[in-house]
CSV table of C-alpha atoms in Angstrom, one decimal:
chain,number,residue,atom,x,y,z
V,10,MET,CA,-148.4,85.8,77.3
V,11,ILE,CA,-147.6,84.6,80.8
V,12,ARG,CA,-144.2,82.8,81.2
V,13,LEU,CA,-143.1,81.1,84.4
V,14,ARG,CA,-139.4,80.1,84.1
V,15,MET,CA,-138.5,77.0,86.0
V,16,SER,CA,-135.3,75.2,87.2
V,17,ALA,CA,-134.9,71.6,88.3
V,18,THR,CA,-135.3,72.8,91.9
V,19,ASP,CA,-138.6,74.4,91.1
V,20,LEU,CA,-139.9,71.2,89.7
V,21,GLU,CA,-138.8,69.3,92.8
V,22,ARG,CA,-140.6,71.9,95.0
V,23,MET,CA,-143.8,71.9,93.0
V,24,ARG,CA,-146.7,70.8,95.2
V,25,PHE,CA,-150.5,71.0,95.5
V,26,ALA,CA,-152.3,73.2,98.0
V,27,TYR,CA,-156.0,74.1,98.7
V,28,SER,CA,-157.0,77.8,99.1
V,29,PRO,CA,-160.4,78.5,100.7
V,30,LEU,CA,-159.7,82.2,100.1
V,31,VAL,CA,-159.3,81.7,96.4
V,32,GLU,CA,-162.7,80.0,96.3
V,33,VAL,CA,-164.1,83.1,98.1
V,34,ALA,CA,-162.5,85.5,95.7
V,35,GLU,CA,-163.3,83.6,92.5
V,36,SER,CA,-166.9,83.1,93.5
V,37,LEU,CA,-167.2,86.8,94.3
V,38,TYR,CA,-165.7,87.7,90.9
V,39,MET,CA,-168.3,85.6,89.2
V,40,ILE,CA,-171.1,87.3,91.2
V,41,ASN,CA,-169.8,90.8,90.8
V,42,ALA,CA,-169.4,90.3,87.0
V,43,GLY,CA,-173.1,89.3,86.9
V,44,ARG,CA,-172.3,86.2,84.9
V,45,ILE,CA,-173.1,83.1,87.0
V,46,ASN,CA,-171.5,80.1,85.3
V,47,LEU,CA,-173.9,77.4,84.3
V,48,MET,CA,-171.9,75.0,86.4
V,49,HIS,CA,-172.6,77.0,89.5
V,50,ARG,CA,-176.3,78.1,89.0
V,51,ALA,CA,-177.5,75.7,91.7
V,52,TRP,CA,-175.0,77.0,94.1
V,53,PHE,CA,-176.0,80.6,93.5
V,54,GLU,CA,-179.7,79.8,94.0
V,55,MET,CA,-178.8,78.2,97.4
V,56,THR,CA,-176.7,81.2,98.3
V,57,ARG,CA,-178.6,84.2,97.0
V,58,ASP,CA,-180.8,84.9,100.1
V,59,GLY,CA,-177.9,84.7,102.5
V,60,LEU,CA,-176.0,87.3,100.6
V,61,ARG,CA,-178.4,90.0,101.8
V,62,HIS,CA,-176.6,89.8,105.2
V,63,VAL,CA,-173.2,90.4,103.7
V,64,ASP,CA,-171.5,93.7,102.8
V,65,MET,CA,-171.5,93.0,99.1
V,66,ALA,CA,-170.8,96.7,98.2
V,67,LEU,CA,-167.5,96.4,100.1
V,68,LEU,CA,-166.7,93.1,98.5
V,69,ARG,CA,-167.5,94.3,95.0
V,70,ALA,CA,-165.1,97.2,95.6
V,71,ALA,CA,-162.3,94.7,96.7
V,72,VAL,CA,-163.1,92.3,93.9
V,73,PRO,CA,-164.2,94.4,90.9
V,74,PRO,CA,-165.2,92.5,87.7
V,75,ARG,CA,-161.9,93.3,85.9
V,76,SER,CA,-159.0,91.4,84.6
V,77,TYR,CA,-156.8,91.6,87.8
V,78,LEU,CA,-157.3,89.9,91.2
V,79,ALA,CA,-155.4,91.5,94.1
V,80,SER,CA,-152.5,89.2,95.1
V,81,PHE,CA,-153.6,89.2,98.8
V,82,PHE,CA,-156.5,86.9,97.7
V,83,LEU,CA,-153.9,84.5,96.3
V,84,SER,CA,-151.8,84.3,99.4
V,85,GLY,CA,-151.6,82.1,102.4
V,86,ALA,CA,-152.1,78.7,100.8
V,87,ALA,CA,-149.5,76.1,102.0
V,88,ASP,CA,-151.0,72.6,101.7
V,89,ALA,CA,-154.2,70.7,101.7
V,90,ALA,CA,-154.9,71.7,105.3
V,91,THR,CA,-154.8,75.5,104.8
V,92,SER,CA,-157.8,77.1,106.6
V,93,ILE,CA,-159.7,80.3,105.8
V,94,GLU,CA,-158.8,81.5,109.3
V,95,GLN,CA,-155.1,81.3,108.5
V,96,GLN,CA,-155.5,83.1,105.2
V,97,LEU,CA,-157.7,85.9,106.5
V,98,GLN,CA,-155.3,86.5,109.4
V,99,LEU,CA,-152.6,87.0,106.8
V,100,LEU,CA,-154.8,89.4,104.8
V,101,ALA,CA,-155.7,91.4,108.0
V,102,LEU,CA,-151.9,91.9,108.5
V,103,CYS,CA,-151.2,92.8,104.9
V,104,PRO,CA,-148.6,95.6,104.7
V,105,LEU,CA,-150.4,98.9,103.9
V,106,ASP,CA,-148.2,99.6,100.9
V,107,VAL,CA,-149.0,96.3,99.3
V,108,PHE,CA,-152.7,96.6,100.2
V,109,ARG,CA,-152.9,100.0,98.5
V,110,ALA,CA,-150.9,99.0,95.5
V,111,GLU,CA,-153.0,95.9,94.9
V,112,LEU,CA,-156.3,97.7,95.1
V,113,GLU,CA,-155.1,100.5,92.9
V,114,THR,CA,-154.0,97.9,90.3
V,115,ALA,CA,-157.3,96.2,90.5
V,116,TRP,CA,-159.0,99.5,89.6
V,117,ARG,CA,-156.4,100.7,87.2
V,118,GLY,CA,-157.9,102.8,84.4
V,119,GLU,CA,-161.1,103.4,86.3
V,120,THR,CA,-162.1,105.5,89.3
V,121,MET,CA,-161.9,103.5,92.4
V,122,ALA,CA,-165.2,102.7,94.0
V,123,PRO,CA,-165.9,104.7,97.2
V,124,PRO,CA,-165.9,101.6,99.5
V,125,ALA,CA,-162.4,100.8,98.3
V,126,GLN,CA,-161.3,104.4,98.8
V,127,GLN,CA,-162.6,104.2,102.4
V,128,LEU,CA,-160.7,101.0,103.0
V,129,LEU,CA,-157.5,102.8,102.1
V,130,ALA,CA,-158.4,105.8,104.2
V,131,GLU,CA,-158.7,103.6,107.3
V,132,GLY,CA,-155.1,102.7,107.3
V,133,ALA,CA,-154.3,99.5,109.2
V,134,ALA,CA,-158.0,99.0,110.0
V,135,GLY,CA,-158.8,98.7,106.3
V,136,PRO,CA,-157.3,95.2,105.7
V,137,ARG,CA,-158.9,94.0,109.0
V,138,ARG,CA,-162.4,95.2,108.0
V,139,LEU,CA,-162.0,93.6,104.6
V,140,ALA,CA,-161.0,90.3,106.3
V,141,ASP,CA,-164.1,90.5,108.5
V,142,ALA,CA,-166.4,91.0,105.5
V,143,LEU,CA,-164.8,88.1,103.7
V,144,TRP,CA,-165.3,85.9,106.7
V,145,GLN,CA,-169.0,86.9,106.7
V,146,TYR,CA,-169.2,85.9,103.0
V,147,TRP,CA,-167.3,82.6,103.6
V,148,SER,CA,-169.8,81.7,106.3
V,149,VAL,CA,-172.8,82.2,104.1
V,150,ALA,CA,-171.6,81.2,100.6
V,151,ILE,CA,-168.7,78.7,100.9
V,152,GLU,CA,-168.4,77.1,104.3
V,153,PRO,CA,-171.8,75.3,104.1
V,154,HIS,CA,-170.5,73.5,100.9
V,155,TRP,CA,-166.9,73.2,101.8
V,156,GLY,CA,-167.2,69.4,102.3
V,157,GLN,CA,-168.4,68.9,98.8
V,158,ILE,CA,-165.9,71.3,97.3
V,159,ARG,CA,-163.1,69.6,99.2
V,160,ALA,CA,-164.2,66.3,97.8
V,161,VAL,CA,-163.8,67.6,94.2
V,162,LEU,CA,-160.3,68.9,95.1
V,163,ASP,CA,-159.3,65.6,96.7
V,164,GLY,CA,-160.4,63.7,93.6
V,165,ASP,CA,-158.5,66.0,91.2
V,166,VAL,CA,-155.3,65.9,93.2
V,167,ALA,CA,-155.5,62.1,93.3
V,168,TYR,CA,-155.9,62.0,89.6
V,169,ARG,CA,-153.0,64.4,89.0
V,170,ALA,CA,-150.7,62.4,91.3
V,171,THR,CA,-151.5,59.3,89.2
V,172,ARG,CA,-150.7,61.2,86.0
V,173,LEU,CA,-147.4,62.4,87.5
V,174,ALA,CA,-146.4,58.9,88.4
V,175,LYS,CA,-147.2,57.5,84.9
V,176,GLY,CA,-145.9,60.3,82.7
V,177,GLY,CA,-143.9,62.9,84.6
V,178,ILE,CA,-144.3,66.6,85.0
V,179,GLU,CA,-145.3,67.3,81.3
V,180,VAL,CA,-148.3,64.9,81.5
V,181,LEU,CA,-149.2,66.4,84.9
V,182,LEU,CA,-149.4,70.0,83.6
V,183,THR,CA,-150.4,69.9,79.9
V,184,ASP,CA,-154.0,68.5,80.3
V,185,ARG,CA,-155.1,71.3,82.7
V,186,HIS,CA,-156.0,73.9,80.2
V,187,PRO,CA,-155.7,74.4,76.4
V,188,GLU,CA,-153.8,77.7,76.9
V,189,LEU,CA,-151.1,76.1,79.0
V,190,GLU,CA,-148.0,74.4,77.5
V,191,LEU,CA,-144.4,73.5,78.6
V,192,ALA,CA,-141.7,75.0,76.4
V,193,ASP,CA,-138.0,75.9,77.0
V,194,HIS,CA,-138.0,75.1,80.7
V,195,ALA,CA,-141.0,77.3,81.3
V,196,ILE,CA,-144.8,77.1,81.8
V,197,GLN,CA,-146.4,79.3,79.1
V,198,ILE,CA,-150.0,80.5,79.2
V,199,ALA,CA,-151.4,82.1,76.0
V,200,ASN,CA,-153.2,85.0,77.6
V,201,PRO,CA,-153.3,88.2,75.5
V,202,ARG,CA,-154.5,90.4,78.4
V,203,HIS,CA,-151.3,89.9,80.5
V,204,SER,CA,-147.6,90.1,79.8
V,205,ILE,CA,-145.6,88.4,82.5
V,206,ASP,CA,-142.1,86.8,82.4
V,207,HIS,CA,-141.4,85.5,85.9
V,208,ASP,CA,-138.4,83.4,87.1
V,209,LEU,CA,-139.5,81.1,89.9
V,210,GLN,CA,-135.9,81.2,91.2
V,211,GLY,CA,-136.0,77.8,92.9
V,212,ILE,CA,-138.9,78.8,95.2
V,213,GLY,CA,-141.2,76.2,93.5
V,214,LEU,CA,-144.8,76.5,92.4
V,215,LEU,CA,-148.1,75.9,94.2
V,216,LEU,CA,-150.7,74.1,92.1
V,217,ILE,CA,-154.1,75.1,93.4
V,218,PRO,CA,-157.3,73.5,92.2
V,219,SER,CA,-160.4,75.8,92.6
V,220,VAL,CA,-163.9,75.0,91.6
V,221,PHE,CA,-164.9,78.6,91.1
V,222,ALA,CA,-161.8,79.4,89.0
V,223,TRP,CA,-163.0,77.1,86.3
V,224,PRO,CA,-162.6,77.5,83.3
V,225,TYR,CA,-159.8,80.0,83.8
V,226,LEU,CA,-156.2,79.9,84.9
V,227,VAL,CA,-155.0,82.3,87.6
V,228,VAL,CA,-151.3,83.1,88.2
V,229,GLY,CA,-150.3,84.5,91.5
V,230,THR,CA,-147.0,86.0,92.7
V,231,GLY,CA,-148.2,86.9,96.2
V,232,PHE,CA,-146.4,89.2,98.6
V,233,ALA,CA,-145.6,86.4,101.1
V,234,ASP,CA,-145.9,83.2,99.1
V,235,PRO,CA,-144.4,81.0,96.5
V,236,PRO,CA,-145.9,81.7,93.1
V,237,SER,CA,-149.1,79.8,92.4
V,238,LEU,CA,-151.1,78.5,89.4
V,239,THR,CA,-154.8,78.2,90.1
V,240,TYR,CA,-156.9,76.0,87.8
V,241,GLY,CA,-160.3,74.4,87.5
V,242,PRO,CA,-160.3,70.8,88.7
V,243,ARG,CA,-162.0,67.7,87.2
V,244,GLY,CA,-165.3,66.6,88.5
V,245,ILE,CA,-167.1,70.0,88.8
V,246,GLY,CA,-170.0,68.6,87.0
V,247,GLU,CA,-170.7,66.3,90.0
V,248,LEU,CA,-170.7,69.2,92.5
V,249,TRP,CA,-174.1,70.8,92.3
V,250,PRO,CA,-176.7,69.7,93.2
V,251,THR,CA,-175.4,67.5,96.0
V,252,ALA,CA,-178.5,65.5,96.8
V,253,THR,CA,-178.3,61.7,96.1
V,254,SER,CA,-180.7,60.5,93.5
V,255,ARG,CA,-183.6,58.5,94.9
V,256,LEU,CA,-183.9,54.9,93.9
V,257,THR,CA,-187.4,53.7,92.9
V,258,ASP,CA,-188.6,50.1,93.2
V,259,ASP,CA,-188.1,49.6,89.4
V,260,ASP,CA,-184.7,51.3,89.3
V,261,ALA,CA,-182.4,49.5,86.9
V,262,LEU,CA,-179.2,50.2,88.9
V,263,GLY,CA,-180.8,48.9,92.1
V,264,ALA,CA,-182.0,45.8,90.3
V,265,LEU,CA,-178.5,45.2,89.1
V,266,PHE,CA,-176.4,45.8,92.2
V,267,GLY,CA,-178.9,45.9,95.0
V,268,ARG,CA,-180.3,49.2,96.4
V,269,SER,CA,-177.6,49.7,99.0
V,270,ARG,CA,-174.7,49.3,96.6
V,271,ALA,CA,-176.5,51.3,93.9
V,272,ALA,CA,-176.9,54.2,96.4
V,273,ILE,CA,-173.2,54.0,97.2
V,274,LEU,CA,-172.2,54.2,93.5
V,275,ILE,CA,-174.5,57.1,92.9
V,276,SER,CA,-172.9,59.0,95.9
V,277,LEU,CA,-169.4,58.2,94.7
V,278,GLY,CA,-169.4,60.7,91.8
V,279,LEU,CA,-167.3,62.6,94.3
V,280,PRO,CA,-164.7,61.1,96.7
V,281,ARG,CA,-166.2,60.1,100.0
V,282,THR,CA,-165.0,58.3,103.2
V,283,THR,CA,-166.8,55.4,104.7
V,284,THR,CA,-168.0,57.6,107.5
V,285,GLU,CA,-169.4,60.2,105.1
V,286,LEU,CA,-171.2,57.6,103.1
V,287,SER,CA,-172.6,56.0,106.2
V,288,ARG,CA,-174.0,59.4,107.4
V,289,GLU,CA,-175.3,60.4,104.0
V,290,LEU,CA,-177.0,57.2,103.2
V,291,GLY,CA,-178.2,56.1,106.6
V,292,GLN,CA,-176.3,52.8,106.4
V,293,SER,CA,-174.0,51.5,109.1
V,294,ALA,CA,-170.3,52.0,108.7
V,295,PRO,CA,-169.5,48.2,108.7
V,296,ALA,CA,-172.2,47.6,106.0
V,297,VAL,CA,-170.9,50.4,103.9
V,298,SER,CA,-167.3,49.1,104.3
V,299,ALA,CA,-168.4,45.6,103.2
V,300,HIS,CA,-170.2,47.0,100.1
V,301,LEU,CA,-167.2,49.1,99.2
V,302,SER,CA,-164.9,46.0,99.4
V,303,THR,CA,-167.2,44.1,97.0
V,304,LEU,CA,-167.5,47.0,94.6
V,305,ARG,CA,-163.7,47.6,94.6
V,306,ARG,CA,-163.0,43.9,93.9
V,307,ASN,CA,-165.2,44.2,90.8
V,308,GLY,CA,-163.5,47.3,89.4
V,309,LEU,CA,-166.3,49.7,90.2
V,310,VAL,CA,-164.7,51.6,93.0
V,311,THR,CA,-161.1,52.9,93.6
V,312,SER,CA,-159.6,54.1,96.9
V,313,TRP,CA,-156.6,56.0,98.1
V,314,ARG,CA,-155.3,57.4,101.3
V,315,ASN,CA,-155.3,61.2,101.9
V,316,GLY,CA,-153.6,61.9,105.2
V,317,ARG,CA,-155.6,60.0,107.8
V,318,ARG,CA,-158.6,59.5,105.5
V,319,VAL,CA,-159.3,56.8,103.0
V,320,LEU,CA,-161.3,58.1,100.1
V,321,TYR,CA,-163.4,56.1,97.7
V,322,GLN,CA,-164.7,57.1,94.2
V,323,ARG,CA,-166.4,55.2,91.5
V,324,THR,CA,-164.3,54.2,88.5
V,325,PRO,CA,-165.0,55.3,84.9
V,326,LEU,CA,-166.6,51.9,84.3
V,327,ALA,CA,-169.0,52.5,87.2
V,328,THR,CA,-169.8,56.0,86.0
V,329,SER,CA,-170.7,54.7,82.6
V,330,VAL,CA,-173.0,52.1,84.2
V,331,VAL,CA,-174.7,54.7,86.4
V,332,ALA,CA,-175.2,57.0,83.4
V,333,ALA,CA,-176.6,54.1,81.3
V,334,SER,CA,-179.1,53.2,84.0
V,335,ALA,CA,-180.6,56.7,84.3
V,336,PRO,CA,-184.1,56.9,83.1
V,337,ALA,CA,-184.4,58.4,79.6
V,338,LEU,CA,-186.2,61.7,79.1
V,339,ASP,CA,-189.7,61.5,77.7
V,340,LEU,CA,-189.3,64.2,75.1
V,341,ALA,CA,-192.7,63.6,73.6
V,342,SER,CA,-194.4,64.6,76.9
V,343,ASP,CA,-193.3,68.2,76.4
V,344,ASN,CA,-194.9,68.5,73.0
V,345,PRO,CA,-198.6,69.1,72.6
V,346,ALA,CA,-200.5,66.4,70.7
């Protein structure tokens, strides 16, 4: 059982943050465990060749397929603008006693892999070399897809903010995962592999959506951060593949809304800005803006501001229409006569 005890101050200081380094670590964990989640098979196929140029032996030693993830992977997230550069710089400066203790805990009960032993033997150069290898992996595996990943995170945070406004903190938290519940001024996670009773002590809690953490919850009490709760966001099913469906001349959705608006609705399974839609679909920004206004007035698109950006996403009604208009599978064609 994991128990995070909270005060009123902790609730006030609870906030969302994005963590590129968590996406790196959780995707590495999946690869190193040899169990590529069905949700991420398309991503792995796109990434596999590039991994030949990455020191995967070193990264497997730092992220072994075990039940503990070193806390320095869960550190450095502050808000939605957190960058991988900021987080890797923090890791490169990780105190050596913390670095050693975390790697030893990750390998507890088993002989530490030689590349991990070498990292520890290098002293202050060890964390820096690991940070360099993680940057190499980020450049190949995550950065090319960060825009799409970020869109999923944006959509989830917008949904959670609406939930918070309508039903308070309990509604915000309790639909994240079946193992999570609120009880006696604490967040409790029914995890038999860990026994943690941690008092947040007024520091607050970071809520970190991560596409590669799905379907698990990850609790972090990092060496330089507020505690964090990493969870799988909504909308992962829209993430891979990212290519927009082509509309044919007899496409039902195009016949109903017009080809330009239908293409916009298909693309808005994930949040997009007007500029992103214009670039992706080859339509002018003013034309996209006009189509979005029409779709929004008819309850098919919703919008919200995120910093300087205005994001658009199709509504549940529009999603049901898009799904209903998809061509049916011809099951008979796969069966011999």
